[in-house]
């Protein structure tokens, strides 16, 4: 069992953030870790020999970043914040056609879209459906919102539209939302009101 | 957040207390739903004691009815509190005491914002950010010493 001290060990301590870390998340296919913090930044880490190092610090939110979500391909990241916005970040590899400057061999991540004016209070969680590509958010205003990318949008300046809102999804703050990885449109949410709810979205 | 040894503000200005609310007929009628208004929320926080002086937040003018905004229909409460001096190290503690009082007294449907009256404190952004973070607030209240100090502010009699 994992409770035996011999079964596990701490292999690294990453203290890049200057304040509380609210969320950690692994990249869907690469050995990359992302974290979100009260210090308003998102940091990305990769393995560097024997240890891990922070290769990018994403700064754009005006307040605590509560959560992050990668898209299905791991090329984009969505973040949500106490500043009531959602931001979409895109990965630019070294030598990319857009001429984005990168540090040596590491990719650079830039904020390519900000969704504001939709949430009335802190946004606590965000999830990106691998099947439908819909983005769902959990709000401190008791609401759950769905965003869908505009088909025609330019990948360097994508546009997302609010396609649905459940304004009283719960009777208190919605703390977390998660898409089911196998069944498209199936979503779970949980709240300070003590309930867990399952939702089915018609996304065709 | 231990209190400093010497009082920061040894001779604070003391303000007059507001008169008690008079009750009307409807207040006694069981069938009329009570709408929570700013006076009611002010009544909840006015008698909170300052952590350092044997005086209430109302007497120190840290809280005033005019800086309490309530929108019952939208379930919103906003409290602006004014620390007695711009470098008051008790500001976060006072804000926390107000938060805790309202957390315990108001129905859970309310969204409560507690912040420093703009322009009255050197670190107002940092204090406001802490008070707005429910995880930080919960973590602070897990500290038994801090919780005891807050409970004293909420319950001590003059």
Coordinates of C-alpha atoms in Angstrom, one line a residue:
Chain A
X1 CA 0.0 0.0 0.0
X2 CA 1.1 3.6 -0.6
X3 CA 1.0 4.5 3.1
X4 CA 4.3 2.7 3.6
X5 CA 7.1 5.2 3.5
X6 CA 9.2 3.0 1.2
X7 CA 6.6 3.1 -1.5
X8 CA 6.9 6.8 -2.5
X9 CA 9.3 9.7 -2.2
X10 CA 9.3 13.4 -3.1
X11 CA 11.5 13.8 -6.1
X12 CA 11.3 17.6 -6.6
X13 CA 10.1 20.8 -5.0
X14 CA 9.2 23.6 -7.4
X15 CA 8.9 27.0 -5.7
X16 CA 8.6 29.3 -8.7
X17 CA 5.3 30.9 -7.5
X18 CA 5.5 33.6 -4.9
X19 CA 2.0 32.8 -3.4
X20 CA -0.4 30.0 -2.9
X21 CA -0.7 27.6 -5.8
X22 CA -4.4 26.9 -6.6
X23 CA -4.1 24.2 -9.3
X24 CA -1.7 21.8 -11.0
X25 CA -2.3 20.1 -14.3
X26 CA -0.3 17.7 -16.5
X27 CA -0.1 18.3 -20.3
X28 CA -2.3 15.7 -22.1
X29 CA 0.7 14.1 -24.0
X30 CA 4.0 15.7 -23.1
X31 CA 6.0 15.6 -19.8
X32 CA 5.0 19.2 -19.1
X33 CA 3.3 20.5 -15.9
X34 CA 1.3 23.6 -15.5
X35 CA 0.3 25.4 -12.3
X36 CA -1.9 28.4 -11.4
X37 CA -1.5 30.7 -8.5
X38 CA -2.7 33.6 -6.2
X39 CA 0.3 35.5 -7.7
X40 CA -1.7 36.0 -10.9
X41 CA 0.5 33.8 -13.1
X42 CA 0.5 30.4 -14.7
X43 CA 3.8 28.6 -14.8
X44 CA 4.9 25.7 -17.0
X45 CA 7.6 23.2 -16.0
X46 CA 9.6 20.6 -17.9
X47 CA 12.1 17.9 -16.9
X48 CA 15.7 19.2 -17.0
X49 CA 18.1 16.4 -16.4
X50 CA 17.6 15.2 -12.9
X51 CA 15.3 18.0 -11.9
X52 CA 12.4 20.1 -13.1
X53 CA 12.5 23.7 -14.1
X54 CA 10.1 26.4 -14.9
X55 CA 10.4 27.4 -18.6
X56 CA 7.5 29.8 -18.9
X57 CA 5.6 32.2 -16.7
X58 CA 2.3 33.4 -18.2
X59 CA 1.3 36.8 -17.0
X60 CA -1.8 38.6 -18.1
X61 CA -4.6 38.0 -15.5
X62 CA -5.2 40.9 -13.1
X63 CA -5.8 38.6 -10.1
X64 CA -5.5 35.0 -8.8
X65 CA -5.6 32.3 -11.5
X66 CA -7.9 29.6 -10.0
X67 CA -7.7 27.0 -12.7
X68 CA -6.4 25.9 -16.1
X69 CA -7.3 23.4 -18.8
X70 CA -5.4 22.2 -21.9
X71 CA -7.3 21.6 -25.1
X72 CA -7.3 18.1 -26.6
X73 CA -4.1 18.6 -28.5
X74 CA -2.2 20.3 -25.8
X75 CA -1.4 23.3 -28.0
X76 CA -3.7 25.7 -26.2
X77 CA -4.5 26.4 -22.6
X78 CA -7.5 28.1 -21.1
X79 CA -7.3 29.8 -17.7
X80 CA -9.9 31.4 -15.4
X81 CA -9.4 34.0 -12.7
X82 CA -10.6 36.1 -9.8
X83 CA -10.4 38.9 -12.4
X84 CA -13.7 37.4 -13.8
X85 CA -12.1 36.6 -17.2
X86 CA -11.1 33.6 -19.2
X87 CA -7.9 33.7 -21.2
X88 CA -6.8 31.4 -24.0
X89 CA -3.1 30.9 -24.5
X90 CA -1.4 29.4 -27.5
X91 CA 1.9 27.6 -27.8
X92 CA 4.4 28.9 -30.3
X93 CA 7.3 26.6 -31.0
X94 CA 10.8 27.9 -31.7
X95 CA 11.2 28.9 -35.4
X96 CA 7.4 29.3 -35.8
X97 CA 6.1 31.1 -38.9
X98 CA 4.5 33.9 -36.9
X99 CA 7.9 35.1 -35.8
X100 CA 7.3 34.8 -32.1
X101 CA 10.5 35.1 -30.1
X102 CA 11.2 32.0 -28.0
X103 CA 13.9 31.2 -25.4
X104 CA 16.4 28.8 -27.0
X105 CA 14.5 25.5 -27.4
X106 CA 11.5 26.2 -25.2
X107 CA 8.1 27.1 -26.7
X108 CA 6.6 30.5 -25.8
X109 CA 2.9 30.8 -24.7
X110 CA 1.0 33.9 -25.6
X111 CA -2.4 35.1 -24.6
X112 CA -4.5 35.1 -27.8
X113 CA -7.9 35.7 -26.5
X114 CA -9.6 37.2 -23.4
X115 CA -13.3 36.6 -22.6
X116 CA -14.6 39.3 -20.3
X117 CA -18.0 40.6 -19.3
X118 CA -19.6 37.2 -19.0
X119 CA -18.9 36.3 -15.4
X120 CA -20.2 38.5 -12.5
X121 CA -17.8 37.1 -9.9
X122 CA -14.6 34.9 -9.6
X123 CA -14.4 32.0 -12.0
X124 CA -13.3 29.0 -10.0
X125 CA -12.8 26.3 -12.6
X126 CA -12.6 25.6 -16.3
X127 CA -12.7 22.4 -18.4
X128 CA -12.1 21.9 -22.1
X129 CA -14.0 19.0 -23.6
X130 CA -11.7 16.7 -25.7
X131 CA -14.7 15.6 -27.8
X132 CA -16.9 18.6 -28.4
X133 CA -14.1 21.2 -27.8
X134 CA -16.6 23.2 -25.7
X135 CA -15.2 25.1 -22.7
X136 CA -17.2 25.1 -19.5
X137 CA -16.7 27.4 -16.5
X138 CA -17.6 27.2 -12.8
X139 CA -18.7 30.6 -11.4
X140 CA -18.7 32.2 -8.0
X141 CA -22.0 33.7 -9.2
X142 CA -23.6 30.2 -9.0
X143 CA -23.6 29.8 -12.8
X144 CA -22.1 27.4 -15.3
X145 CA -21.3 28.8 -18.8
X146 CA -20.4 27.1 -22.1
X147 CA -18.1 28.7 -24.7
X148 CA -17.6 27.5 -28.2
X149 CA -14.9 28.6 -30.7
X150 CA -16.1 30.5 -33.8
X151 CA -15.4 28.2 -36.8
X152 CA -13.9 30.9 -38.9
X153 CA -11.6 32.3 -36.3
X154 CA -7.9 32.9 -37.0
X155 CA -5.8 30.6 -34.8
X156 CA -3.6 33.5 -33.7
X157 CA -6.7 35.5 -32.6
X158 CA -9.4 33.0 -31.9
X159 CA -12.9 34.0 -31.1
X160 CA -15.1 32.3 -28.6
X161 CA -18.8 32.8 -28.1
X162 CA -20.9 32.2 -25.0
X163 CA -23.4 29.5 -26.2
X164 CA -25.2 28.6 -23.0
X165 CA -25.6 29.8 -19.4
X166 CA -27.2 27.9 -16.4
X167 CA -27.5 31.0 -14.2
X168 CA -28.7 29.2 -11.1
X169 CA -26.9 26.0 -11.8
X170 CA -26.4 25.7 -8.0
X171 CA -27.6 27.7 -5.0
X172 CA -24.1 28.7 -4.1
X173 CA -20.6 29.1 -5.7
X174 CA -19.8 26.4 -8.3
X175 CA -16.3 25.3 -7.4
X176 CA -15.5 22.7 -10.1
X177 CA -16.6 21.4 -13.4
X178 CA -15.4 18.4 -15.4
X179 CA -16.2 17.0 -18.8
X180 CA -16.4 13.2 -19.1
X181 CA -13.5 12.1 -21.3
X182 CA -15.4 9.4 -23.2
X183 CA -19.0 10.7 -23.5
X184 CA -19.2 14.0 -25.3
X185 CA -21.4 16.6 -23.7
X186 CA -21.6 14.9 -20.3
X187 CA -20.5 17.2 -17.5
X188 CA -20.3 17.2 -13.7
X189 CA -20.3 20.2 -11.4
X190 CA -20.0 20.7 -7.7
X191 CA -20.8 23.5 -5.3
X192 CA -20.5 25.1 -1.9
X193 CA -24.2 24.1 -1.6
X194 CA -23.0 20.5 -1.1
X195 CA -24.3 19.0 -4.3
X196 CA -22.8 17.3 -7.3
X197 CA -24.8 17.7 -10.5
X198 CA -24.5 15.9 -13.8
X199 CA -25.4 17.8 -17.0
X200 CA -25.9 16.7 -20.6
X201 CA -25.1 19.2 -23.3
X202 CA -26.5 18.9 -26.9
X203 CA -23.5 20.1 -28.8
X204 CA -24.2 19.2 -32.4
Chain B
X1 CA -1.1 38.3 12.5
X2 CA -0.1 39.0 16.2
X3 CA -1.1 42.4 17.5
X4 CA 1.8 44.9 17.9
X5 CA 2.9 45.5 21.6
X6 CA 2.1 49.2 21.8
X7 CA -1.2 50.5 20.5
X8 CA -0.8 52.0 17.0
X9 CA -3.6 54.5 17.5
X10 CA -3.6 55.3 21.2
X11 CA -6.1 58.1 21.0
X12 CA -8.7 57.2 18.4
X13 CA -11.6 59.5 17.5
X14 CA -14.8 58.2 19.0
X15 CA -18.1 58.7 17.2
X16 CA -21.7 58.8 18.4
X17 CA -23.8 55.7 18.1
X18 CA -26.7 55.5 15.7
X19 CA -30.1 55.3 17.4
X20 CA -31.7 51.9 17.6
X21 CA -34.1 50.9 14.8
X22 CA -37.8 51.3 15.4
X23 CA -40.0 48.4 14.4
X24 CA -43.1 48.8 12.2
X25 CA -46.2 46.7 12.0
X26 CA -44.9 44.6 9.1
X27 CA -41.8 43.6 11.0
X28 CA -44.0 41.6 13.4
X29 CA -46.1 40.1 10.6
X30 CA -45.0 36.4 10.1
X31 CA -46.5 36.3 6.6
X32 CA -44.4 39.2 5.3
X33 CA -40.9 38.0 4.1
X34 CA -38.2 40.0 5.7
X35 CA -36.2 41.8 3.0
X36 CA -32.7 42.3 4.3
X37 CA -31.6 45.9 4.0
X38 CA -28.5 47.9 4.8
X39 CA -29.7 48.9 8.2
X40 CA -30.1 45.2 9.2
X41 CA -26.6 44.3 8.0
X42 CA -25.2 47.4 9.7
X43 CA -26.9 46.3 12.9
X44 CA -25.0 43.0 12.5
X45 CA -21.5 44.5 12.3
X46 CA -21.7 47.8 14.3
X47 CA -21.1 46.1 17.6
X48 CA -18.0 44.2 16.5
X49 CA -15.1 45.2 18.8
X50 CA -11.9 46.5 17.6
X51 CA -9.1 44.0 18.3
X52 CA -7.0 46.7 20.2
X53 CA -9.4 49.1 21.9
X54 CA -12.4 48.4 24.1
X55 CA -14.6 50.2 21.5
X56 CA -16.9 49.0 18.7
X57 CA -16.2 49.5 15.0
X58 CA -19.2 51.9 14.9
X59 CA -17.7 54.0 17.7
X60 CA -14.4 54.2 15.8
X61 CA -16.2 55.0 12.6
X62 CA -14.6 51.9 11.0
X63 CA -18.0 50.9 9.8
X64 CA -20.9 53.3 8.9
X65 CA -24.4 52.6 7.6
X66 CA -23.7 54.7 4.5
X67 CA -20.9 52.3 3.5
X68 CA -23.1 49.2 3.7
X69 CA -24.9 48.4 0.4
X70 CA -27.5 45.6 0.2
X71 CA -29.4 44.4 -2.8
X72 CA -31.7 41.7 -1.4
X73 CA -33.1 40.8 -4.8
X74 CA -29.6 40.2 -6.3
X75 CA -28.3 38.6 -3.1
X76 CA -25.5 41.1 -2.8
X77 CA -23.9 42.8 0.2
X78 CA -21.0 45.2 0.0
X79 CA -19.2 46.5 3.1
X80 CA -16.6 49.2 2.9
X81 CA -14.7 49.6 6.2
X82 CA -12.3 52.4 7.1
X83 CA -9.2 51.6 9.1
X84 CA -8.6 54.3 11.7
X85 CA -5.1 55.0 10.3
X86 CA -3.6 54.3 6.8
X87 CA -1.0 51.8 8.1
X88 CA -3.2 50.0 10.4
X89 CA -1.8 46.4 10.8
X90 CA -5.2 45.2 12.1
X91 CA -7.0 46.0 8.8
X92 CA -7.0 42.4 7.6
X93 CA -8.1 41.1 11.0
X94 CA -11.0 43.6 11.2
X95 CA -12.1 42.7 7.6
X96 CA -12.0 39.0 8.6
X97 CA -14.1 39.6 11.7
X98 CA -16.7 41.4 9.6
X99 CA -16.7 38.5 7.1
X100 CA -17.0 35.9 9.8
X101 CA -19.9 37.7 11.4
X102 CA -21.8 37.9 8.2
X103 CA -20.9 34.3 7.2
X104 CA -22.6 33.2 10.5
X105 CA -25.5 35.6 10.4
X106 CA -26.7 35.9 6.8
X107 CA -28.5 33.3 4.7
X108 CA -26.0 31.4 2.4
X109 CA -27.7 32.9 -0.7
X110 CA -25.8 36.2 -0.1
X111 CA -22.5 37.1 -1.9
X112 CA -20.6 39.3 0.5
X113 CA -17.8 41.7 -0.5
X114 CA -15.8 43.2 2.3
X115 CA -13.2 45.8 1.3
X116 CA -11.4 48.8 2.5
X117 CA -12.9 52.2 1.8
X118 CA -10.9 53.4 -1.2
X119 CA -8.0 55.6 -0.4
X120 CA -7.9 54.9 3.3
X121 CA -5.1 52.3 3.6
X122 CA -1.6 51.9 2.3
X123 CA -2.1 48.2 1.3
X124 CA -5.8 48.2 0.4
X125 CA -5.4 46.1 -2.8
X126 CA -3.5 43.4 -0.9
X127 CA -5.9 43.4 2.0
X128 CA -9.0 43.3 -0.3
X129 CA -7.5 40.5 -2.3
X130 CA -7.0 38.4 0.8
X131 CA -10.5 39.1 2.1
X132 CA -12.0 38.1 -1.3
X133 CA -10.2 34.7 -1.4
X134 CA -12.5 32.1 0.3
X135 CA -9.7 29.6 0.6
X136 CA -7.4 32.0 2.4
X137 CA -10.3 33.0 4.7
X138 CA -11.0 29.4 5.5
X139 CA -7.3 28.7 6.1
X140 CA -7.0 31.7 8.4
X141 CA -10.0 30.5 10.5
X142 CA -8.2 27.1 10.9
X143 CA -5.6 29.0 13.0
X144 CA -7.0 28.6 16.6
X145 CA -5.2 31.7 17.9
X146 CA -6.6 33.8 15.1
X147 CA -10.1 32.3 15.5
X148 CA -10.0 33.1 19.2
X149 CA -9.0 36.8 18.5
X150 CA -11.9 37.1 16.0
X151 CA -14.4 35.5 18.4
X152 CA -13.4 38.0 21.0
X153 CA -14.0 40.8 18.6
X154 CA -17.4 39.3 17.8
X155 CA -18.5 38.5 21.4
X156 CA -16.9 40.7 24.0
X157 CA -19.1 42.9 26.0
X158 CA -18.1 46.4 27.1

